Coordinates of C-alpha atoms and ligand atoms in Angstrom, one line a residue:
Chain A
X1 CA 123.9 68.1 82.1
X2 CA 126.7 65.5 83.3
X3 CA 127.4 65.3 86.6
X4 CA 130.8 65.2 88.0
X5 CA 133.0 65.0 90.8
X6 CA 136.2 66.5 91.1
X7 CA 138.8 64.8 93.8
X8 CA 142.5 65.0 94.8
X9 CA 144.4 61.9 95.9
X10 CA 144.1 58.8 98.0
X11 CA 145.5 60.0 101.8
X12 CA 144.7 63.4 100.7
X13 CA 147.1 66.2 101.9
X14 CA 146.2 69.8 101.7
X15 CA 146.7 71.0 98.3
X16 CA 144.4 67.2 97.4
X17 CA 141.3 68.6 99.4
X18 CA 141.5 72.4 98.8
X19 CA 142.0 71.5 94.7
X20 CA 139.0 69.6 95.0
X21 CA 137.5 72.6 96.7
X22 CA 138.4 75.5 94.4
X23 CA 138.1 73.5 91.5
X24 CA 134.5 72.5 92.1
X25 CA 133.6 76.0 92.7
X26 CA 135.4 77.1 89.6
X27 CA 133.2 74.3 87.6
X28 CA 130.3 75.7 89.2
X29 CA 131.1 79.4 87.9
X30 CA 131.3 77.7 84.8
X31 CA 127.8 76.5 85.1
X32 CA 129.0 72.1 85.4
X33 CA 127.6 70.5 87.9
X34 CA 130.7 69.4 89.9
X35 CA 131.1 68.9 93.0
X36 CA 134.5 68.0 95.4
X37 CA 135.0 64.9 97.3
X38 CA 137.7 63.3 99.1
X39 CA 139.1 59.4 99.2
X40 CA 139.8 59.7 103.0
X41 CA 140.3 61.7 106.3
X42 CA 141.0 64.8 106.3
X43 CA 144.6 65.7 108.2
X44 CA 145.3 67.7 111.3
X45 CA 146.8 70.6 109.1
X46 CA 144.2 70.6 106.6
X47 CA 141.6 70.5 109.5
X48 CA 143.5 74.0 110.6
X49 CA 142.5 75.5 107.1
X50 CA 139.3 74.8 106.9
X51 CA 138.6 75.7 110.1
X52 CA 140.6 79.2 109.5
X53 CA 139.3 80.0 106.0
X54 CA 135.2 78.4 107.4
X55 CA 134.9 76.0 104.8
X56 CA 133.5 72.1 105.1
X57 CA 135.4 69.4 104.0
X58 CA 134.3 67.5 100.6
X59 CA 131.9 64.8 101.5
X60 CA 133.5 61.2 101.5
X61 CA 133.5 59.6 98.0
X62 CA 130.8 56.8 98.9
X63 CA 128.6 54.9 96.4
X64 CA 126.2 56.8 97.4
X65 CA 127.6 60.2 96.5
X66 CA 129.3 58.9 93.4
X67 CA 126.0 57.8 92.2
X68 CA 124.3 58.7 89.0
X69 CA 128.2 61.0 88.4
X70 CA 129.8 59.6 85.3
X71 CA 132.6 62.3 85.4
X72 CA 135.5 62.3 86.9
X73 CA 138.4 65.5 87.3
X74 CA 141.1 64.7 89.0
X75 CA 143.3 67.6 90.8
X76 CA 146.7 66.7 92.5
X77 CA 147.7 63.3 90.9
X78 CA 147.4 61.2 88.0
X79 CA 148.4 57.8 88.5
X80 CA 145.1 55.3 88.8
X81 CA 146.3 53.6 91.8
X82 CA 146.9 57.2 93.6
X83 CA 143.0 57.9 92.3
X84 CA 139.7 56.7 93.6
X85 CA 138.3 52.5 93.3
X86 CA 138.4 51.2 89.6
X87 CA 138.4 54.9 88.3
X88 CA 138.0 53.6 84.8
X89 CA 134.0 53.3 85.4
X90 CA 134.6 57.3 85.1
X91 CA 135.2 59.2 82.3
X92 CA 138.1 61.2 83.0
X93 CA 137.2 65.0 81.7
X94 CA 139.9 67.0 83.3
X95 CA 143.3 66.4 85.1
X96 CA 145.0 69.4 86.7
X97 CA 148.2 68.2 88.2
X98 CA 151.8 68.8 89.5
X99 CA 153.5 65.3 89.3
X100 CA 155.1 63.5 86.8
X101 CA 152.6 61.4 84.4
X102 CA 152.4 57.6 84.7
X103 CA 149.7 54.5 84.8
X104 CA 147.0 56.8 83.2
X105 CA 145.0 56.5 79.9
X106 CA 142.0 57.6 78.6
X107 CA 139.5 56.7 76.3
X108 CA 138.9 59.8 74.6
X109 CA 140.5 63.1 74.7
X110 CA 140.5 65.1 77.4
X111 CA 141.4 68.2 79.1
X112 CA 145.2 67.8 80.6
X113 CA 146.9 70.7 82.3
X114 CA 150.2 69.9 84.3
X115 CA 152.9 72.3 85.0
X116 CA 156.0 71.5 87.2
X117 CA 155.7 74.0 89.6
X118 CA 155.3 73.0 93.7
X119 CA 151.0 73.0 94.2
X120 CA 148.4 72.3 92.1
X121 CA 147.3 75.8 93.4
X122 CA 149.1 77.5 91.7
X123 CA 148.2 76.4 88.4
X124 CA 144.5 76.7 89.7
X125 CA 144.8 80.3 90.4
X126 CA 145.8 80.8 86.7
X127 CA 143.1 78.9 85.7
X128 CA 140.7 81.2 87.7
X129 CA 142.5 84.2 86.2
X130 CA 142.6 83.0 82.7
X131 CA 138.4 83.1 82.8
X132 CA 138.5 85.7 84.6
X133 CA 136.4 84.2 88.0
X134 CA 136.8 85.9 91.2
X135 CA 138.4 83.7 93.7
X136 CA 136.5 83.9 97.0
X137 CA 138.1 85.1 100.0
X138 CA 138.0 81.4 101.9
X139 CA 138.8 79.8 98.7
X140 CA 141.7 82.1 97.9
X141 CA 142.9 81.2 101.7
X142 CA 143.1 77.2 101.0
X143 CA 144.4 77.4 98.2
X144 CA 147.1 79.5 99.9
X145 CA 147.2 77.0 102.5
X146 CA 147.9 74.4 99.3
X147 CA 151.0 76.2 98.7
X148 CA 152.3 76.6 102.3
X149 CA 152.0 72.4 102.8
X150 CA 153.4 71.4 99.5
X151 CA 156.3 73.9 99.7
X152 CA 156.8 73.7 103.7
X153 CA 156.7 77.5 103.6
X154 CA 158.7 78.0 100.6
X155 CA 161.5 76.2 101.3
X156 CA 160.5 72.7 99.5
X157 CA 163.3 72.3 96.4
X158 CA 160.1 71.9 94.2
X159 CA 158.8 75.3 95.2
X160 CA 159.2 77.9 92.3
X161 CA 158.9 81.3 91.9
X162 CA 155.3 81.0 90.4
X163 CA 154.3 79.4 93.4
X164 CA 155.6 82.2 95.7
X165 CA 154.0 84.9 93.4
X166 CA 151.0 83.1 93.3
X167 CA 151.1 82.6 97.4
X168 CA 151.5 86.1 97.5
X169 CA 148.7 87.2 95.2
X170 CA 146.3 84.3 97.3
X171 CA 147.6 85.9 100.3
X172 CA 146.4 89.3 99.8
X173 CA 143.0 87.7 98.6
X174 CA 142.8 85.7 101.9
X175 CA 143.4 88.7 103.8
X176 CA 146.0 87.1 106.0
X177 CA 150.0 87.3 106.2
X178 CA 151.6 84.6 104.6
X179 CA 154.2 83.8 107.1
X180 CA 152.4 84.1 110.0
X181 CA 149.3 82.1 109.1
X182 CA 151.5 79.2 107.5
X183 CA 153.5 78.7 110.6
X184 CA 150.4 78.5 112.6
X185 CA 149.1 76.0 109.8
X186 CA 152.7 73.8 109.6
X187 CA 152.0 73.7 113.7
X188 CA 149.0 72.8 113.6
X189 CA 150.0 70.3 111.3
X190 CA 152.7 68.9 113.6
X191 CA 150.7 68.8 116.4
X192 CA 152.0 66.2 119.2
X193 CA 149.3 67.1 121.9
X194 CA 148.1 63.2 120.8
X195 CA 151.1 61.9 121.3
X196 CA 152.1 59.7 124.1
X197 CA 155.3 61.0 126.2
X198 CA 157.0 58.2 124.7
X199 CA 156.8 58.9 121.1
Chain B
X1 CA 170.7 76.2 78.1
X2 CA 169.6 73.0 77.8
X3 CA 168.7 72.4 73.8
X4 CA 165.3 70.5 73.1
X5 CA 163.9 69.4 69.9
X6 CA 160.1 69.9 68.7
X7 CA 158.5 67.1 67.4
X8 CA 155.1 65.7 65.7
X9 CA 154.1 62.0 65.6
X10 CA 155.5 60.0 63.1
X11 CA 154.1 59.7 59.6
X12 CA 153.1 63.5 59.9
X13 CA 150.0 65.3 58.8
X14 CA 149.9 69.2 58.5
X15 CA 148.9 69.5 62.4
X16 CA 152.0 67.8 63.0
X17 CA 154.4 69.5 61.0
X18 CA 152.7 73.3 61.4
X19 CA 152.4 72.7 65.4
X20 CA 156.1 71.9 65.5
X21 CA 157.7 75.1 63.6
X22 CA 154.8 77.1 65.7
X23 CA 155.9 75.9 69.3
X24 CA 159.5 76.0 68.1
X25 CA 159.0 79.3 67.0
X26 CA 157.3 80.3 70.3
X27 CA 159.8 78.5 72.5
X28 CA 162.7 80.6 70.7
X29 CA 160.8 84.1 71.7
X30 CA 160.5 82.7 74.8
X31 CA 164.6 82.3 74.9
X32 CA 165.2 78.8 74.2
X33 CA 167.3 76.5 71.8
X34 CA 164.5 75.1 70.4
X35 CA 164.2 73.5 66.9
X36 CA 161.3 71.9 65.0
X37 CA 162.0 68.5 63.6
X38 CA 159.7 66.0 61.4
X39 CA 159.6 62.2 61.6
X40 CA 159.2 61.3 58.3
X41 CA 158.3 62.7 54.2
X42 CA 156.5 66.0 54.1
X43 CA 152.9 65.1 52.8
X44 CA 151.5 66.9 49.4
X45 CA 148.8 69.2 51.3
X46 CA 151.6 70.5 54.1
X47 CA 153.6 70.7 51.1
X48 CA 151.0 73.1 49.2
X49 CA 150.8 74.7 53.0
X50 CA 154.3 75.2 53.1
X51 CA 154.9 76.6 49.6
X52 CA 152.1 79.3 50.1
X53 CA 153.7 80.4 53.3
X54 CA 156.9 80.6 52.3
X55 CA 158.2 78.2 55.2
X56 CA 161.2 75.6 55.2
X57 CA 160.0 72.3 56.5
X58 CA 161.7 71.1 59.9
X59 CA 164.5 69.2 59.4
X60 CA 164.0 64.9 59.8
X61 CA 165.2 64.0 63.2
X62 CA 168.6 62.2 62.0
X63 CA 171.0 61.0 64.9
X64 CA 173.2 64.0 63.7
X65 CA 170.3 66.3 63.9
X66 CA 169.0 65.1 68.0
X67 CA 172.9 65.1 68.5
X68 CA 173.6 67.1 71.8
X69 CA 169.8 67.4 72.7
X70 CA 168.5 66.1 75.6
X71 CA 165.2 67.6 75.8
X72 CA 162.2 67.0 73.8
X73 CA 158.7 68.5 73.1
X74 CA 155.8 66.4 71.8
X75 CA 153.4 68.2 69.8
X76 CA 150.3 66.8 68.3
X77 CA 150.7 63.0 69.8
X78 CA 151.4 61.4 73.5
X79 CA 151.8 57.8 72.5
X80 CA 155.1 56.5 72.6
X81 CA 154.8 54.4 69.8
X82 CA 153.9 57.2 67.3
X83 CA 157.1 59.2 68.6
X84 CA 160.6 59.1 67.9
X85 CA 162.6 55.8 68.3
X86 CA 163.4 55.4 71.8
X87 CA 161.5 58.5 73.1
X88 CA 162.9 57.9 76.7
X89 CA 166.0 58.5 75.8
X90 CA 165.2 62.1 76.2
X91 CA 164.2 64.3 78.6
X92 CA 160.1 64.7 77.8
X93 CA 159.4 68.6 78.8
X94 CA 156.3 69.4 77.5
X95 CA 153.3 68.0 75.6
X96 CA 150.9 70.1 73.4
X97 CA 148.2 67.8 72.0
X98 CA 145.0 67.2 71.4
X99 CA 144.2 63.4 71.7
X100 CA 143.5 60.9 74.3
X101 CA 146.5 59.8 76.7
X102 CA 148.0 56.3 76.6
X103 CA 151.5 54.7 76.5
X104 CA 152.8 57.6 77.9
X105 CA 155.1 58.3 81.1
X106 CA 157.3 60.4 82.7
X107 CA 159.8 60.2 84.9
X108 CA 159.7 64.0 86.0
X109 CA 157.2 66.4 86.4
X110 CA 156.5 68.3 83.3
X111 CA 154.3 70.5 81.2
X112 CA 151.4 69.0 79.6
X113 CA 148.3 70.7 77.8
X114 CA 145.6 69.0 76.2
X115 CA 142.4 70.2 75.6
X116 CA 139.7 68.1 73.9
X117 CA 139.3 70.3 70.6
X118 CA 139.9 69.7 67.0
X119 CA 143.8 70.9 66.6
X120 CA 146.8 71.1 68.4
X121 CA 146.7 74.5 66.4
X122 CA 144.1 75.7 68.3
X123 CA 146.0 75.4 71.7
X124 CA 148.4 77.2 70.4
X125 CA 147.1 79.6 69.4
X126 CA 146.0 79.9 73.2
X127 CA 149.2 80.0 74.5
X128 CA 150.7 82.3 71.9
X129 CA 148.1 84.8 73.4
X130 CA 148.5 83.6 76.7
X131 CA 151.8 84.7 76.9
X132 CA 151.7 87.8 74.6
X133 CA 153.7 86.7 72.0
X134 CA 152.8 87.7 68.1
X135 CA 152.1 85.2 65.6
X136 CA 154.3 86.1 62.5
X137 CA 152.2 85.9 58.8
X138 CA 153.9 82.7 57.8
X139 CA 153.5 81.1 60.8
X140 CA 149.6 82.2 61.4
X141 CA 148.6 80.7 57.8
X142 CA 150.7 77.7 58.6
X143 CA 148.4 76.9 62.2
X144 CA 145.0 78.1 59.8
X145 CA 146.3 75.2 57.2
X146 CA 146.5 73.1 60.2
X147 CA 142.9 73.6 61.7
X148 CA 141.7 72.9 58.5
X149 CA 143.4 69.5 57.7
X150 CA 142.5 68.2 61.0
X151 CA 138.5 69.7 60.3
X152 CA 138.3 68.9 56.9
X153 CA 137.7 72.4 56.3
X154 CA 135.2 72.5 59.6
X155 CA 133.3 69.5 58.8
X156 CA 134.9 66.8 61.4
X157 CA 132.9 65.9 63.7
X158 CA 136.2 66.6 66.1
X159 CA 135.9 70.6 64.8
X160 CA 134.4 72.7 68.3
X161 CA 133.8 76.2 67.8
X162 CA 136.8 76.8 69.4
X163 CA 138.3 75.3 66.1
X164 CA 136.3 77.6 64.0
X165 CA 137.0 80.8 65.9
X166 CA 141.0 80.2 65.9
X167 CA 140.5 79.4 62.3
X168 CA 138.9 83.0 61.7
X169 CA 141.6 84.6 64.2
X170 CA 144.3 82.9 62.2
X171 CA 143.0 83.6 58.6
X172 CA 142.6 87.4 59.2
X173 CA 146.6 87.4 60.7
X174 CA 147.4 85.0 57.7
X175 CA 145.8 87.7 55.2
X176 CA 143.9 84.3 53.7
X177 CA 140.1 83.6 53.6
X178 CA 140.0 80.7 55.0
X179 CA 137.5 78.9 52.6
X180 CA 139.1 79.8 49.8
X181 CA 142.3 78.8 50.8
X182 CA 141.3 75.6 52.8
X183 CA 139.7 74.4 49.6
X184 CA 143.0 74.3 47.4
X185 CA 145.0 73.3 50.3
X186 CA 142.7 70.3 50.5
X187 CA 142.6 69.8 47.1
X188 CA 146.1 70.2 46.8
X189 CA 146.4 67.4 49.0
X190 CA 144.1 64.9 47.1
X191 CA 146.0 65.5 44.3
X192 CA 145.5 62.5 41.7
X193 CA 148.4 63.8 38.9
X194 CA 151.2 60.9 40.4
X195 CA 148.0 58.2 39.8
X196 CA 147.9 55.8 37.1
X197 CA 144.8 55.8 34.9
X198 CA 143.9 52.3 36.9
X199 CA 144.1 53.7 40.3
Ligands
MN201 MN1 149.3 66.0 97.1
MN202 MN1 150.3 68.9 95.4
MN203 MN1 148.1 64.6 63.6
MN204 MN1 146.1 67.1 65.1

């Protein structure tokens, strides 16, 4: 079986490493062997989801982890210089994205899902519905957490109503009130305890 | 509403021309001003496809024709070469293809679905079901000549199983057998009359 890895973008934000998350697991349902990585450190906000929802962060992409994996999905971007070191020695198998399409080729064909709505989430969660795969209760809580960061609580202009149905729906999986945990999460996110009095 | 055309790549097979009255078509149930165009002459198999299902051709994308519409969707290609002259001059809102990505760019976030199978027929018949909407006679037999072209009647090595269960999906609404069919459509389209004696 090919062996893949599935990662979100260079300074990866929340919706980057909690794609890379659900995405991997939804491979694995599938029976790939996938697994999520990340192309950097993980932010004080996403740290607060992880921590919440008791999930580890992807491991580091390193050569060593890369290793002997000659496919590559890509969740929350597109563009090669956004994307992991000389992603070409990939193959690309699967893009699920939000952004606007540029710099990127394949080889061969591939599978290609973007939808302008405001989170890669969101178009995740339709995924998971579409085959029918039960979203776990942690997972269902980062990807929620996807949708809080990229929409700042709803109010981003790129939020849509799919992604506030789709909140909701995750919500209710998570077990947690939307509003209330994605303050918390934005605050944590904010956090200026490390910051001098002068900044 | 904004008005968008429906296009197929240049110098169009069946796939091309089928895929565009299809997503037309669905885009219209959907509440849209969307209408299928070609980019050049009908060839003698989607001619044979057309006759038998009772379907006008789209109309070629003259200036008077794209006249007043600023969006386009790009079935059954990506490349910007195999599109419409000057491409970027609209507004690029979705993709439905089946073929590797290059030369292509957005400026916007958009809607793009490829899936590494044998048809852009096959994806749409996805998202016909997807969505709920009911595939009309004409238009099902039109898709099944679609699969077909692009399969040489199942036989690419392109064709998935995917392929050959839309094909069976398609014939049945179609009221075709696909065989039977797919052979005079094929032969149809190898048609040797317009040869001289020394070709
Ligand atoms: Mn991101
Ligand atoms: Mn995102
Ligand atoms: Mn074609
Ligand atoms: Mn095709």
């Amino acid at each position: 079986m090919s062996k893949a890895i599935v990662t979100g973008h260079r300074n990866p934000d929340t919706d980057s490493i909690t794609s890379a998350i659900a995405y991997a697991y939804f491979k694995q349902q599938r029976g790939a062997d996938a697994i999520a990585v990340r192309l950097g450190e993980i932010n004080k906000e996403t740290e607060y989801a992880l921590t919440q929802f008791n999930t580890e962060a992807p491991v580091l992409a390193s050569d060593d982890v890369v290793e002997g994996r000659e496919e590559i999905i890509l969740v929350d971007h597109n563009e090669f210089q956004q994307s992991i070191e000389n992603v070409e020695r990939f193959k690309i198998t699967e893009v699920i994205d939000h952004h606007r399409i540029a710099n990127f080729e394949t080889m061969d064909p591939l599978y290609y899902r973007a939808e302008p709505v405001g989170c890669t989430a969101t178009i995740l969660l339709k995924i998971f519905k579409e085959h029918q795969i039960a979203i776990p209760k942690n997972i269902a809580g980062l990807m929620l957490s996807a949708i809080i960061s990229d929409s700042l609580l709803f109010k981003s202009p790129t939020c849509t109503d799919e992604d506030i149905d789709a909140a909701e729906e995750l919500a209710q999986l998570a077990e947690v009130d939307a509003q209330e945990y994605g303050l918390n999460m934005l605050k944590a996110g904010a956090d200026l305890s490390e910051k001098t009095v002068n900044e």
